[in-house]
mmCIF file of C-alpha atoms in Angstrom:
data_model
loop_
_atom_site.group_PDB
_atom_site.id
_atom_site.type_symbol
_atom_site.label_atom_id
_atom_site.label_comp_id
_atom_site.label_asym_id
_atom_site.label_seq_id
_atom_site.Cartn_x
_atom_site.Cartn_y
_atom_site.Cartn_z
ATOM 1 C CA UNK A 1 11.337 31.705 -16.109
ATOM 2 C CA UNK A 2 8.348 30.541 -14.078
ATOM 3 C CA UNK A 3 8.720 30.283 -10.320
ATOM 4 C CA UNK A 4 7.643 26.607 -10.318
ATOM 5 C CA UNK A 5 10.421 25.757 -12.772
ATOM 6 C CA UNK A 6 12.974 27.578 -10.596
ATOM 7 C CA UNK A 7 11.747 25.655 -7.543
ATOM 8 C CA UNK A 8 11.897 22.336 -9.388
ATOM 9 C CA UNK A 9 15.425 22.992 -10.713
ATOM 10 C CA UNK A 10 16.616 23.967 -7.233
ATOM 11 C CA UNK A 11 15.065 20.825 -5.702
ATOM 12 C CA UNK A 12 16.570 18.509 -8.310
ATOM 13 C CA UNK A 13 19.916 20.352 -8.098
ATOM 14 C CA UNK A 14 20.152 19.907 -4.319
ATOM 15 C CA UNK A 15 19.006 16.298 -4.704
ATOM 16 C CA UNK A 16 21.769 15.501 -7.227
ATOM 17 C CA UNK A 17 24.416 17.486 -5.318
ATOM 18 C CA UNK A 18 23.577 15.645 -2.109
ATOM 19 C CA UNK A 19 23.803 12.232 -3.758
ATOM 20 C CA UNK A 20 26.822 12.671 -6.017
ATOM 21 C CA UNK A 21 28.910 15.480 -4.559
ATOM 22 C CA UNK A 22 28.336 15.103 -0.822
ATOM 23 C CA UNK A 23 27.698 11.308 -1.019
ATOM 24 C CA UNK A 24 24.705 11.614 1.271
ATOM 25 C CA UNK A 25 22.125 8.822 1.455
ATOM 26 C CA UNK A 26 19.341 9.184 -1.101
ATOM 27 C CA UNK A 27 16.778 9.649 1.682
ATOM 28 C CA UNK A 28 18.709 12.523 3.284
ATOM 29 C CA UNK A 29 19.224 14.156 -0.131
ATOM 30 C CA UNK A 30 15.468 14.001 -0.747
ATOM 31 C CA UNK A 31 14.749 15.665 2.592
ATOM 32 C CA UNK A 32 17.284 18.406 1.780
ATOM 33 C CA UNK A 33 15.675 18.885 -1.643
ATOM 34 C CA UNK A 34 12.212 19.141 -0.087
ATOM 35 C CA UNK A 35 13.353 21.748 2.447
ATOM 36 C CA UNK A 36 15.120 23.698 -0.325
ATOM 37 C CA UNK A 37 11.939 23.744 -2.433
ATOM 38 C CA UNK A 38 9.935 25.067 0.505
ATOM 39 C CA UNK A 39 12.506 27.804 1.229
ATOM 40 C CA UNK A 40 12.802 28.924 -2.407
ATOM 41 C CA UNK A 41 9.007 29.119 -2.697
ATOM 42 C CA UNK A 42 8.800 31.384 0.365
ATOM 43 C CA UNK A 43 7.083 28.823 2.611
ATOM 44 C CA UNK A 44 9.939 28.651 5.106
ATOM 45 C CA UNK A 45 10.320 25.223 6.682
ATOM 46 C CA UNK A 46 6.733 23.873 6.857
ATOM 47 C CA UNK A 47 7.095 21.219 9.552
ATOM 48 C CA UNK A 48 3.485 20.048 9.211
ATOM 49 C CA UNK A 49 3.871 19.327 5.498
ATOM 50 C CA UNK A 50 7.216 17.597 6.002
ATOM 51 C CA UNK A 51 5.724 15.338 8.678
ATOM 52 C CA UNK A 52 2.647 14.617 6.556
ATOM 53 C CA UNK A 53 4.918 13.737 3.641
ATOM 54 C CA UNK A 54 6.924 11.377 5.830
ATOM 55 C CA UNK A 55 3.752 9.392 6.553
ATOM 56 C CA UNK A 56 2.516 9.568 2.967
ATOM 57 C CA UNK A 57 3.701 6.039 2.204
ATOM 58 C CA UNK A 58 3.140 4.523 5.647
ATOM 59 C CA UNK A 59 1.177 1.580 4.211
ATOM 60 C CA UNK A 60 4.017 0.736 1.822
ATOM 61 C CA UNK A 61 6.598 1.097 4.600
ATOM 62 C CA UNK A 62 4.683 -1.375 6.788
ATOM 63 C CA UNK A 63 4.452 -3.860 3.907
ATOM 64 C CA UNK A 64 8.196 -3.703 3.219
ATOM 65 C CA UNK A 65 9.188 -3.919 6.908
ATOM 66 C CA UNK A 66 7.003 -6.953 7.645
ATOM 67 C CA UNK A 67 7.908 -8.610 4.330
ATOM 68 C CA UNK A 68 11.615 -8.305 5.134
ATOM 69 C CA UNK A 69 11.016 -9.960 8.497
ATOM 70 C CA UNK A 70 9.139 -12.796 6.778
ATOM 71 C CA UNK A 71 11.913 -13.138 4.171
ATOM 72 C CA UNK A 72 14.527 -13.343 6.928
ATOM 73 C CA UNK A 73 12.509 -15.962 8.826
ATOM 74 C CA UNK A 74 12.133 -18.336 5.865
ATOM 75 C CA UNK A 75 15.783 -17.820 4.989
ATOM 76 C CA UNK A 76 16.930 -18.668 8.525
ATOM 77 C CA UNK A 77 14.494 -21.585 8.805
ATOM 78 C CA UNK A 78 16.107 -23.262 5.791
ATOM 79 C CA UNK A 79 13.044 -23.012 3.531
ATOM 80 C CA UNK A 80 14.876 -21.205 0.707
ATOM 81 C CA UNK A 81 17.757 -23.714 0.707
ATOM 82 C CA UNK A 82 15.279 -26.600 0.719
ATOM 83 C CA UNK A 83 13.258 -25.075 -2.124
ATOM 84 C CA UNK A 84 16.330 -24.656 -4.326
ATOM 85 C CA UNK A 85 17.560 -28.183 -3.631
ATOM 86 C CA UNK A 86 14.235 -29.848 -4.381
ATOM 87 C CA UNK A 87 13.805 -27.915 -7.633
ATOM 88 C CA UNK A 88 17.247 -28.957 -8.872
ATOM 89 C CA UNK A 89 16.627 -32.601 -7.922
ATOM 90 C CA UNK A 90 13.286 -32.716 -9.731
ATOM 91 C CA UNK A 91 14.133 -30.773 -12.891
ATOM 92 C CA UNK A 92 17.847 -31.320 -13.589
ATOM 93 C CA UNK A 93 16.969 -33.325 -16.727
ATOM 94 C CA UNK A 94 15.222 -30.258 -18.196
ATOM 95 C CA UNK A 95 17.785 -27.421 -18.092
ATOM 96 C CA UNK A 96 15.472 -24.820 -19.632
ATOM 97 C CA UNK A 97 12.714 -25.455 -17.089
ATOM 98 C CA UNK A 98 15.290 -25.599 -14.280
ATOM 99 C CA UNK A 99 16.638 -22.166 -15.260
ATOM 100 C CA UNK A 100 13.134 -20.693 -15.292
ATOM 101 C CA UNK A 101 12.360 -22.083 -11.832
ATOM 102 C CA UNK A 102 15.664 -20.797 -10.433
ATOM 103 C CA UNK A 103 14.835 -17.383 -11.916
ATOM 104 C CA UNK A 104 11.518 -17.447 -10.053
ATOM 105 C CA UNK A 105 13.420 -18.198 -6.831
ATOM 106 C CA UNK A 106 15.623 -15.162 -7.491
ATOM 107 C CA UNK A 107 12.492 -13.053 -8.015
ATOM 108 C CA UNK A 108 10.640 -14.325 -4.947
ATOM 109 C CA UNK A 109 12.152 -12.053 -2.245
ATOM 110 C CA UNK A 110 11.558 -8.998 -4.454
ATOM 111 C CA UNK A 111 7.976 -10.092 -5.060
ATOM 112 C CA UNK A 112 7.138 -9.982 -1.368
ATOM 113 C CA UNK A 113 9.381 -7.082 -0.292
ATOM 114 C CA UNK A 114 9.248 -4.775 -3.323
ATOM 115 C CA UNK A 115 13.049 -4.470 -3.244
ATOM 116 C CA UNK A 116 15.451 -5.661 -5.931
ATOM 117 C CA UNK A 117 18.288 -5.585 -3.397
ATOM 118 C CA UNK A 118 16.428 -8.090 -1.201
ATOM 119 C CA UNK A 119 16.212 -10.495 -4.146
ATOM 120 C CA UNK A 120 19.846 -10.137 -5.149
ATOM 121 C CA UNK A 121 21.296 -10.397 -1.647
ATOM 122 C CA UNK A 122 19.158 -13.311 -0.399
ATOM 123 C CA UNK A 123 17.943 -15.626 -3.163
ATOM 124 C CA UNK A 124 20.572 -14.275 -5.569
ATOM 125 C CA UNK A 125 23.345 -15.259 -3.192
ATOM 126 C CA UNK A 126 21.716 -18.665 -2.822
ATOM 127 C CA UNK A 127 21.434 -19.539 -6.536
ATOM 128 C CA UNK A 128 24.633 -17.819 -7.763
ATOM 129 C CA UNK A 129 26.861 -20.848 -6.943
ATOM 130 C CA UNK A 130 24.285 -23.117 -8.615
ATOM 131 C CA UNK A 131 24.313 -21.064 -11.811
ATOM 132 C CA UNK A 132 28.111 -21.133 -11.891
ATOM 133 C CA UNK A 133 28.281 -24.891 -11.176
ATOM 134 C CA UNK A 134 25.828 -25.424 -14.041
ATOM 135 C CA UNK A 135 28.369 -23.804 -16.365
ATOM 136 C CA UNK A 136 27.066 -20.222 -16.642
ATOM 137 C CA UNK A 137 29.932 -17.651 -16.655
ATOM 138 C CA UNK A 138 30.041 -15.418 -13.582
ATOM 139 C CA UNK A 139 29.162 -12.221 -15.484
ATOM 140 C CA UNK A 140 26.146 -13.853 -17.157
ATOM 141 C CA UNK A 141 25.024 -15.301 -13.816
ATOM 142 C CA UNK A 142 25.270 -11.855 -12.218
ATOM 143 C CA UNK A 143 23.232 -10.334 -15.068
ATOM 144 C CA UNK A 144 20.526 -12.973 -14.626
ATOM 145 C CA UNK A 145 20.401 -12.307 -10.881
ATOM 146 C CA UNK A 146 20.291 -8.518 -11.359
ATOM 147 C CA UNK A 147 17.463 -8.769 -13.894
ATOM 148 C CA UNK A 148 15.647 -11.250 -11.659
ATOM 149 C CA UNK A 149 15.888 -8.740 -8.820
ATOM 150 C CA UNK A 150 14.395 -5.997 -11.008
ATOM 151 C CA UNK A 151 11.534 -8.149 -12.250
ATOM 152 C CA UNK A 152 10.893 -9.478 -8.737
ATOM 153 C CA UNK A 153 10.565 -5.895 -7.502
ATOM 154 C CA UNK A 154 7.883 -5.262 -10.150
ATOM 155 C CA UNK A 155 6.067 -8.625 -9.911
ATOM 156 C CA UNK A 156 3.022 -8.984 -7.623
ATOM 157 C CA UNK A 157 2.031 -8.932 -4.837
ATOM 158 C CA UNK A 158 4.251 -5.983 -3.737
ATOM 159 C CA UNK A 159 5.279 -3.403 -6.350
ATOM 160 C CA UNK A 160 6.515 -0.274 -4.577
ATOM 161 C CA UNK A 161 6.952 1.917 -7.717
ATOM 162 C CA UNK A 162 3.357 1.147 -8.744
ATOM 163 C CA UNK A 163 2.198 1.941 -5.197
ATOM 164 C CA UNK A 164 4.032 5.281 -5.345
ATOM 165 C CA UNK A 165 2.630 6.155 -8.780
ATOM 166 C CA UNK A 166 -0.882 5.150 -7.753
ATOM 167 C CA UNK A 167 -0.572 7.035 -4.470
ATOM 168 C CA UNK A 168 0.302 10.190 -6.409
ATOM 169 C CA UNK A 169 -3.174 10.274 -7.959
ATOM 170 C CA UNK A 170 -5.027 8.611 -5.045
ATOM 171 C CA UNK A 171 -5.475 5.363 -6.983
ATOM 172 C CA UNK A 172 -5.657 2.293 -4.690
ATOM 173 C CA UNK A 173 -3.242 -0.565 -5.244
ATOM 174 C CA UNK A 174 -5.965 -2.919 -6.446
ATOM 175 C CA UNK A 175 -6.201 -4.950 -9.649
ATOM 176 C CA UNK A 176 -2.487 -4.904 -10.467
ATOM 177 C CA UNK A 177 -1.845 -8.645 -10.126
ATOM 178 C CA UNK A 178 -2.577 -9.862 -13.676
ATOM 179 C CA UNK A 179 -1.010 -6.854 -15.474
ATOM 180 C CA UNK A 180 2.163 -7.225 -13.416
ATOM 181 C CA UNK A 181 2.338 -10.965 -14.111
ATOM 182 C CA UNK A 182 2.000 -10.268 -17.840
ATOM 183 C CA UNK A 183 4.762 -7.668 -17.569
ATOM 184 C CA UNK A 184 7.297 -9.672 -15.595
ATOM 185 C CA UNK A 185 6.937 -13.416 -16.157
ATOM 186 C CA UNK A 186 7.468 -13.397 -19.976
ATOM 187 C CA UNK A 187 10.520 -11.147 -19.558
ATOM 188 C CA UNK A 188 11.932 -13.345 -16.765
ATOM 189 C CA UNK A 189 11.634 -16.442 -18.970
ATOM 190 C CA UNK A 190 13.136 -14.630 -21.965
ATOM 191 C CA UNK A 191 16.125 -13.199 -20.089
ATOM 192 C CA UNK A 192 17.140 -16.334 -18.189
ATOM 193 C CA UNK A 193 16.984 -18.444 -21.371
ATOM 194 C CA UNK A 194 18.686 -15.774 -23.453
ATOM 195 C CA UNK A 195 21.621 -15.458 -21.044
ATOM 196 C CA UNK A 196 21.849 -18.942 -19.560
ATOM 197 C CA UNK A 197 20.460 -21.715 -21.750
ATOM 198 C CA UNK A 198 23.395 -21.947 -24.157
ATOM 199 C CA UNK A 199 25.721 -22.615 -21.212
ATOM 200 C CA UNK A 200 23.729 -25.348 -19.409
ATOM 201 C CA UNK A 201 22.544 -27.724 -22.112
ATOM 202 C CA UNK A 202 25.112 -30.341 -21.101
ATOM 203 C CA UNK A 203 25.763 -29.613 -17.430
ATOM 204 C CA UNK A 204 26.717 -32.563 -15.187
ATOM 205 C CA UNK A 205 24.134 -33.062 -12.432
ATOM 206 C CA UNK A 206 26.344 -35.528 -10.522
ATOM 207 C CA UNK A 207 28.955 -32.806 -9.938
ATOM 208 C CA UNK A 208 26.238 -30.492 -8.612
ATOM 209 C CA UNK A 209 24.406 -33.112 -6.563
ATOM 210 C CA UNK A 210 27.146 -33.489 -3.973
ATOM 211 C CA UNK A 211 27.122 -29.749 -3.291
ATOM 212 C CA UNK A 212 23.378 -29.402 -2.647
ATOM 213 C CA UNK A 213 22.268 -28.831 0.953
ATOM 214 C CA UNK A 214 19.371 -31.228 1.566
ATOM 215 C CA UNK A 215 19.712 -31.556 5.348
ATOM 216 C CA UNK A 216 16.820 -29.202 6.138
ATOM 217 C CA UNK A 217 14.282 -30.879 3.857
ATOM 218 C CA UNK A 218 15.364 -34.308 5.153
ATOM 219 C CA UNK A 219 15.081 -33.200 8.772
ATOM 220 C CA UNK A 220 11.881 -31.146 8.681
ATOM 221 C CA UNK A 221 10.095 -32.487 5.603
ATOM 222 C CA UNK A 222 7.139 -30.733 3.980
ATOM 223 C CA UNK A 223 6.388 -28.573 7.025
ATOM 224 C CA UNK A 224 9.359 -26.325 6.223
ATOM 225 C CA UNK A 225 7.294 -24.871 3.344
ATOM 226 C CA UNK A 226 4.175 -24.173 5.451
ATOM 227 C CA UNK A 227 4.933 -20.440 6.096
ATOM 228 C CA UNK A 228 5.239 -19.750 2.351
ATOM 229 C CA UNK A 229 2.068 -21.713 1.592
ATOM 230 C CA UNK A 230 0.114 -19.939 4.361
ATOM 231 C CA UNK A 231 1.145 -16.472 3.148
ATOM 232 C CA UNK A 232 0.255 -17.272 -0.468
ATOM 233 C CA UNK A 233 -3.052 -18.823 0.633
ATOM 234 C CA UNK A 234 -3.999 -15.796 2.772
ATOM 235 C CA UNK A 235 -3.181 -13.452 -0.115
ATOM 236 C CA UNK A 236 -5.365 -15.454 -2.506
ATOM 237 C CA UNK A 237 -8.251 -15.757 -0.024
ATOM 238 C CA UNK A 238 -8.016 -12.027 0.662
ATOM 239 C CA UNK A 239 -8.801 -11.441 -3.009
ATOM 240 C CA UNK A 240 -11.403 -14.201 -3.389
ATOM 241 C CA UNK A 241 -13.379 -13.725 -0.143
ATOM 242 C CA UNK A 242 -12.321 -10.275 1.175
ATOM 243 C CA UNK A 243 -15.436 -9.990 3.381
ATOM 244 C CA UNK A 244 -14.357 -13.054 5.384
ATOM 245 C CA UNK A 245 -10.544 -12.985 5.204
ATOM 246 C CA UNK A 246 -8.876 -9.615 4.732
ATOM 247 C CA UNK A 247 -5.889 -9.233 7.027
ATOM 248 C CA UNK A 248 -3.853 -6.944 4.796
ATOM 249 C CA UNK A 249 -0.312 -7.716 3.685
ATOM 250 C CA UNK A 250 1.560 -6.561 6.840
ATOM 251 C CA UNK A 251 -0.492 -8.841 9.112
ATOM 252 C CA UNK A 252 -0.269 -11.676 6.567
ATOM 253 C CA UNK A 253 3.524 -11.476 6.573
ATOM 254 C CA UNK A 254 3.618 -11.389 10.384
ATOM 255 C CA UNK A 255 1.409 -14.497 10.542
ATOM 256 C CA UNK A 256 3.762 -16.281 8.119
ATOM 257 C CA UNK A 257 6.772 -15.155 10.171
ATOM 258 C CA UNK A 258 5.261 -16.487 13.399
ATOM 259 C CA UNK A 259 4.508 -19.871 11.798
ATOM 260 C CA UNK A 260 8.037 -19.997 10.386
ATOM 261 C CA UNK A 261 9.456 -19.999 13.906
ATOM 262 C CA UNK A 262 8.165 -23.562 14.401
ATOM 263 C CA UNK A 263 8.639 -25.210 10.988
ATOM 264 C CA UNK A 264 12.403 -25.247 10.481
ATOM 265 C CA UNK A 265 15.673 -24.368 12.139
ATOM 266 C CA UNK A 266 15.455 -22.636 15.501
ATOM 267 C CA UNK A 267 16.083 -18.903 15.505
ATOM 268 C CA UNK A 268 16.024 -15.791 17.683
ATOM 269 C CA UNK A 269 13.018 -13.846 16.353
ATOM 270 C CA UNK A 270 14.007 -10.542 17.993
ATOM 271 C CA UNK A 271 17.522 -10.743 16.552
ATOM 272 C CA UNK A 272 16.492 -11.575 12.998
ATOM 273 C CA UNK A 273 13.719 -8.934 13.105
ATOM 274 C CA UNK A 274 16.331 -6.304 13.962
ATOM 275 C CA UNK A 275 18.550 -7.556 11.138
ATOM 276 C CA UNK A 276 15.638 -7.468 8.696
ATOM 277 C CA UNK A 277 14.652 -3.913 9.637
ATOM 278 C CA UNK A 278 18.289 -2.766 9.429
ATOM 279 C CA UNK A 279 18.447 -4.210 5.918
ATOM 280 C CA UNK A 280 15.208 -2.461 4.951
ATOM 281 C CA UNK A 281 16.043 0.921 6.532
ATOM 282 C CA UNK A 282 17.627 2.471 3.400
ATOM 283 C CA UNK A 283 14.513 1.637 1.366
ATOM 284 C CA UNK A 284 12.179 2.834 4.134
ATOM 285 C CA UNK A 285 14.162 6.067 4.417
ATOM 286 C CA UNK A 286 13.869 6.654 0.675
ATOM 287 C CA UNK A 287 10.097 6.246 0.876
ATOM 288 C CA UNK A 288 9.911 8.815 3.677
ATOM 289 C CA UNK A 289 12.076 11.188 1.638
ATOM 290 C CA UNK A 290 9.939 10.603 -1.453
ATOM 291 C CA UNK A 291 6.840 11.434 0.584
ATOM 292 C CA UNK A 292 8.354 14.755 1.719
ATOM 293 C CA UNK A 293 9.532 15.524 -1.815
ATOM 294 C CA UNK A 294 6.068 14.970 -3.308
ATOM 295 C CA UNK A 295 4.340 16.900 -0.499
ATOM 296 C CA UNK A 296 6.509 19.979 -1.099
ATOM 297 C CA UNK A 297 6.093 19.663 -4.873
ATOM 298 C CA UNK A 298 2.339 19.737 -4.312
ATOM 299 C CA UNK A 299 2.515 22.637 -1.828
ATOM 300 C CA UNK A 300 4.608 24.816 -4.160
ATOM 301 C CA UNK A 301 2.722 24.045 -7.371
ATOM 302 C CA UNK A 302 5.667 22.226 -8.957
ATOM 303 C CA UNK A 303 3.697 19.028 -9.302
ATOM 304 C CA UNK A 304 0.931 20.775 -11.210
ATOM 305 C CA UNK A 305 3.516 22.542 -13.372
ATOM 306 C CA UNK A 306 5.076 19.219 -14.400
ATOM 307 C CA UNK A 307 1.673 17.667 -15.072
ATOM 308 C CA UNK A 308 0.527 20.580 -17.258
ATOM 309 C CA UNK A 309 3.742 20.524 -19.283
ATOM 310 C CA UNK A 310 3.594 16.740 -19.641
ATOM 311 C CA UNK A 311 0.023 17.021 -20.923
ATOM 312 C CA UNK A 312 1.133 19.519 -23.553
ATOM 313 C CA UNK A 313 3.734 17.181 -25.080
ATOM 314 C CA UNK A 314 2.913 15.534 -28.422
ATOM 315 C CA UNK A 315 2.401 11.746 -28.085
ATOM 316 C CA UNK A 316 5.731 10.893 -29.743
ATOM 317 C CA UNK A 317 7.698 13.139 -27.374
ATOM 318 C CA UNK A 318 5.672 11.896 -24.410
ATOM 319 C CA UNK A 319 6.640 8.267 -25.037
ATOM 320 C CA UNK A 320 10.234 9.288 -25.786
ATOM 321 C CA UNK A 321 10.302 11.180 -22.488
ATOM 322 C CA UNK A 322 9.046 8.101 -20.639
ATOM 323 C CA UNK A 323 11.690 5.895 -22.294
ATOM 324 C CA UNK A 324 14.593 8.258 -21.540
ATOM 325 C CA UNK A 325 13.902 10.374 -18.462
ATOM 326 C CA UNK A 326 12.432 7.776 -16.092
ATOM 327 C CA UNK A 327 15.414 5.343 -16.309
ATOM 328 C CA UNK A 328 17.927 8.234 -16.172
ATOM 329 C CA UNK A 329 16.292 9.817 -13.117
ATOM 330 C CA UNK A 330 16.163 6.342 -11.622
ATOM 331 C CA UNK A 331 19.961 6.448 -11.359
ATOM 332 C CA UNK A 332 19.361 8.275 -8.085
ATOM 333 C CA UNK A 333 16.324 6.233 -7.046
ATOM 334 C CA UNK A 334 13.780 4.128 -8.923
ATOM 335 C CA UNK A 335 11.297 5.179 -6.228
ATOM 336 C CA UNK A 336 12.160 8.842 -6.819
ATOM 337 C CA UNK A 337 11.681 8.407 -10.569
ATOM 338 C CA UNK A 338 8.292 6.814 -9.903
ATOM 339 C CA UNK A 339 7.142 9.745 -7.798
ATOM 340 C CA UNK A 340 8.705 12.719 -9.591
ATOM 341 C CA UNK A 341 8.136 11.545 -13.187
ATOM 342 C CA UNK A 342 5.859 8.495 -13.023
ATOM 343 C CA UNK A 343 2.919 10.402 -11.532
ATOM 344 C CA UNK A 344 2.933 13.247 -14.117
ATOM 345 C CA UNK A 345 3.312 10.801 -16.992
ATOM 346 C CA UNK A 346 0.365 8.777 -15.679
ATOM 347 C CA UNK A 347 -1.730 11.938 -15.523
ATOM 348 C CA UNK A 348 -0.650 12.754 -19.082
ATOM 349 C CA UNK A 349 -1.982 9.358 -20.181
ATOM 350 C CA UNK A 350 -5.479 9.626 -18.757
ATOM 351 C CA UNK A 351 -6.894 8.269 -22.019
ATOM 352 C CA UNK A 352 -5.184 4.939 -21.257
ATOM 353 C CA UNK A 353 -6.159 2.314 -18.689
ATOM 354 C CA UNK A 354 -4.690 3.700 -15.473
ATOM 355 C CA UNK A 355 -3.859 0.392 -13.775
ATOM 356 C CA UNK A 356 -2.033 -1.102 -16.767
ATOM 357 C CA UNK A 357 -0.319 2.215 -17.545
ATOM 358 C CA UNK A 358 0.919 2.571 -13.957
ATOM 359 C CA UNK A 359 2.203 -1.017 -14.113
ATOM 360 C CA UNK A 360 4.060 -0.286 -17.365
ATOM 361 C CA UNK A 361 5.589 2.882 -15.940
ATOM 362 C CA UNK A 362 6.725 0.972 -12.849
ATOM 363 C CA UNK A 363 8.481 -1.589 -15.066
ATOM 364 C CA UNK A 364 10.442 1.161 -16.833
ATOM 365 C CA UNK A 365 11.183 2.872 -13.499
ATOM 366 C CA UNK A 366 12.751 -0.356 -12.197
ATOM 367 C CA UNK A 367 15.696 0.200 -14.558
ATOM 368 C CA UNK A 368 16.903 2.835 -12.115
ATOM 369 C CA UNK A 369 18.423 -0.028 -10.113
ATOM 370 C CA UNK A 370 20.711 -0.761 -13.085
ATOM 371 C CA UNK A 371 21.708 2.858 -13.774
ATOM 372 C CA UNK A 372 25.158 3.922 -12.536
ATOM 373 C CA UNK A 373 26.473 5.283 -10.285
ATOM 374 C CA UNK A 374 24.040 3.756 -7.762
ATOM 375 C CA UNK A 375 23.047 0.641 -9.826
ATOM 376 C CA UNK A 376 22.171 -1.287 -6.668
ATOM 377 C CA UNK A 377 21.003 -4.448 -8.438
ATOM 378 C CA UNK A 378 24.075 -4.543 -10.686
ATOM 379 C CA UNK A 379 26.588 -3.846 -7.907
ATOM 380 C CA UNK A 380 25.123 -6.385 -5.464
ATOM 381 C CA UNK A 381 24.777 -9.027 -8.203
ATOM 382 C CA UNK A 382 28.438 -8.570 -9.104
ATOM 383 C CA UNK A 383 29.346 -8.978 -5.438
ATOM 384 C CA UNK A 384 27.428 -12.222 -4.905
ATOM 385 C CA UNK A 385 29.137 -13.930 -7.863
ATOM 386 C CA UNK A 386 32.578 -12.449 -7.193
ATOM 387 C CA UNK A 387 32.900 -10.109 -10.213
ATOM 388 C CA UNK A 388 35.098 -7.106 -9.360
ATOM 389 C CA UNK A 389 33.979 -4.767 -12.167
ATOM 390 C CA UNK A 390 30.205 -4.330 -11.993
ATOM 391 C CA UNK A 391 30.212 -2.451 -15.325
ATOM 392 C CA UNK A 392 30.714 -5.843 -17.003
ATOM 393 C CA UNK A 393 27.382 -6.894 -15.497
ATOM 394 C CA UNK A 394 25.682 -3.668 -16.588
ATOM 395 C CA UNK A 395 27.016 -4.176 -20.126
ATOM 396 C CA UNK A 396 25.329 -7.594 -20.230
ATOM 397 C CA UNK A 397 22.085 -5.939 -19.151
ATOM 398 C CA UNK A 398 21.969 -3.314 -21.942
ATOM 399 C CA UNK A 399 19.933 -5.367 -24.437
ATOM 400 C CA UNK A 400 17.535 -6.687 -21.752
ATOM 401 C CA UNK A 401 17.077 -3.090 -20.532
ATOM 402 C CA UNK A 402 16.125 -1.919 -24.028
ATOM 403 C CA UNK A 403 13.680 -4.824 -24.238
ATOM 404 C CA UNK A 404 12.169 -3.779 -20.892
ATOM 405 C CA UNK A 405 11.663 -0.202 -22.139
ATOM 406 C CA UNK A 406 10.146 -1.365 -25.444
ATOM 407 C CA UNK A 407 7.862 -3.892 -23.737
ATOM 408 C CA UNK A 408 6.751 -1.382 -21.103
ATOM 409 C CA UNK A 409 5.904 1.219 -23.759
ATOM 410 C CA UNK A 410 4.059 -1.395 -25.828
ATOM 411 C CA UNK A 411 1.943 -2.386 -22.822
ATOM 412 C CA UNK A 412 1.128 1.286 -22.137
ATOM 413 C CA UNK A 413 0.303 1.977 -25.796
ATOM 414 C CA UNK A 414 -2.178 -0.893 -25.989
ATOM 415 C CA UNK A 415 -3.376 -0.720 -22.365
ATOM 416 C CA UNK A 416 -7.017 -0.103 -23.291
ATOM 417 C CA UNK A 417 -7.139 -3.129 -25.594
ATOM 418 C CA UNK A 418 -5.341 -5.257 -22.999
ATOM 419 C CA UNK A 419 -7.742 -4.127 -20.281
ATOM 420 C CA UNK A 420 -10.717 -5.436 -22.252
ATOM 421 C CA UNK A 421 -9.231 -8.954 -21.976
ATOM 422 C CA UNK A 422 -8.053 -8.727 -18.356
ATOM 423 C CA UNK A 423 -10.832 -6.925 -16.503
#
């Protein structure tokens, strides 16, 4: 048995033991796995490499931290409540369109934070009562919210799995917007209509109207939406005229957060910033652990070993491996699956368009947030709608998950043809 394989097995073994046997946080288990790999390889405890790995995803960490602060600001200001209320008022006569717009609201926090949990716990908690009042059963509503969280995590502008996969081959996170829209928006529309439309065709708007919170929009008017508009505008201008306006996403989110302090309900910025960072800490810790894990894999030759063996697989087995191993490994962490398996698979598909392929791999990796025992999106979605057994929610998500895998593989398979239309 090759030394690199022994190192990899020991790293994965410690990783799994830490998560499932010792119930350690995923981030701590990744650090333990990285240290184990270094020890088994004979490198001792290479502090320099561990520190370098910790800062490997610093850009992504800054994006998530500032995005969570922005998300918390617009939530506390009343902008999310106002947005939901105005959408229901305007589109209640068109249930299908209303469902699609509510799905986009569920996705929105994940789109700007790169976290499915952020979507489920913020916007998901906001629209869950609306879904149920519209007549959607609690389990179906939870499934919609969980899937919306997953697709929000993958949708632009912030896709952490794609950032991790791209970072593994030094590919900048540029040009992903259109591929990610094509990956997520059609699936979001399909899933919300597939699970919800049959239940809402005849819902009674008058019963729902009395329960809508319109006080914020009545009190503050259009200005409550200004932070969201400013952030979106700065992101667009940063792509259109980067030589004039190019703040970067962390600064853009901080600008939006500052504006949000004066457009809605009053809030304590220091307090909500601390709450936002506390919420984001598990995700930030995982990214630091992933960075260490990848650094040690590179140091010990394990990364090259996986790449070489992935390259030697026949195409049929390669695609089968993508469909099976990435979601299964994602049971521990979708970010870990992106780094440990997503990077080698991308290198094995060098004949495909790299941007579209990385986007497709990130979509499949997102299913890790529905894989038990962690299943963060499924567990939190069950909580926000009041379902005790989250496996009922995961059962509802089986067919959508298979569709996600099939769609992701299809996009990868025809990435070169698709690229000729996009770029």
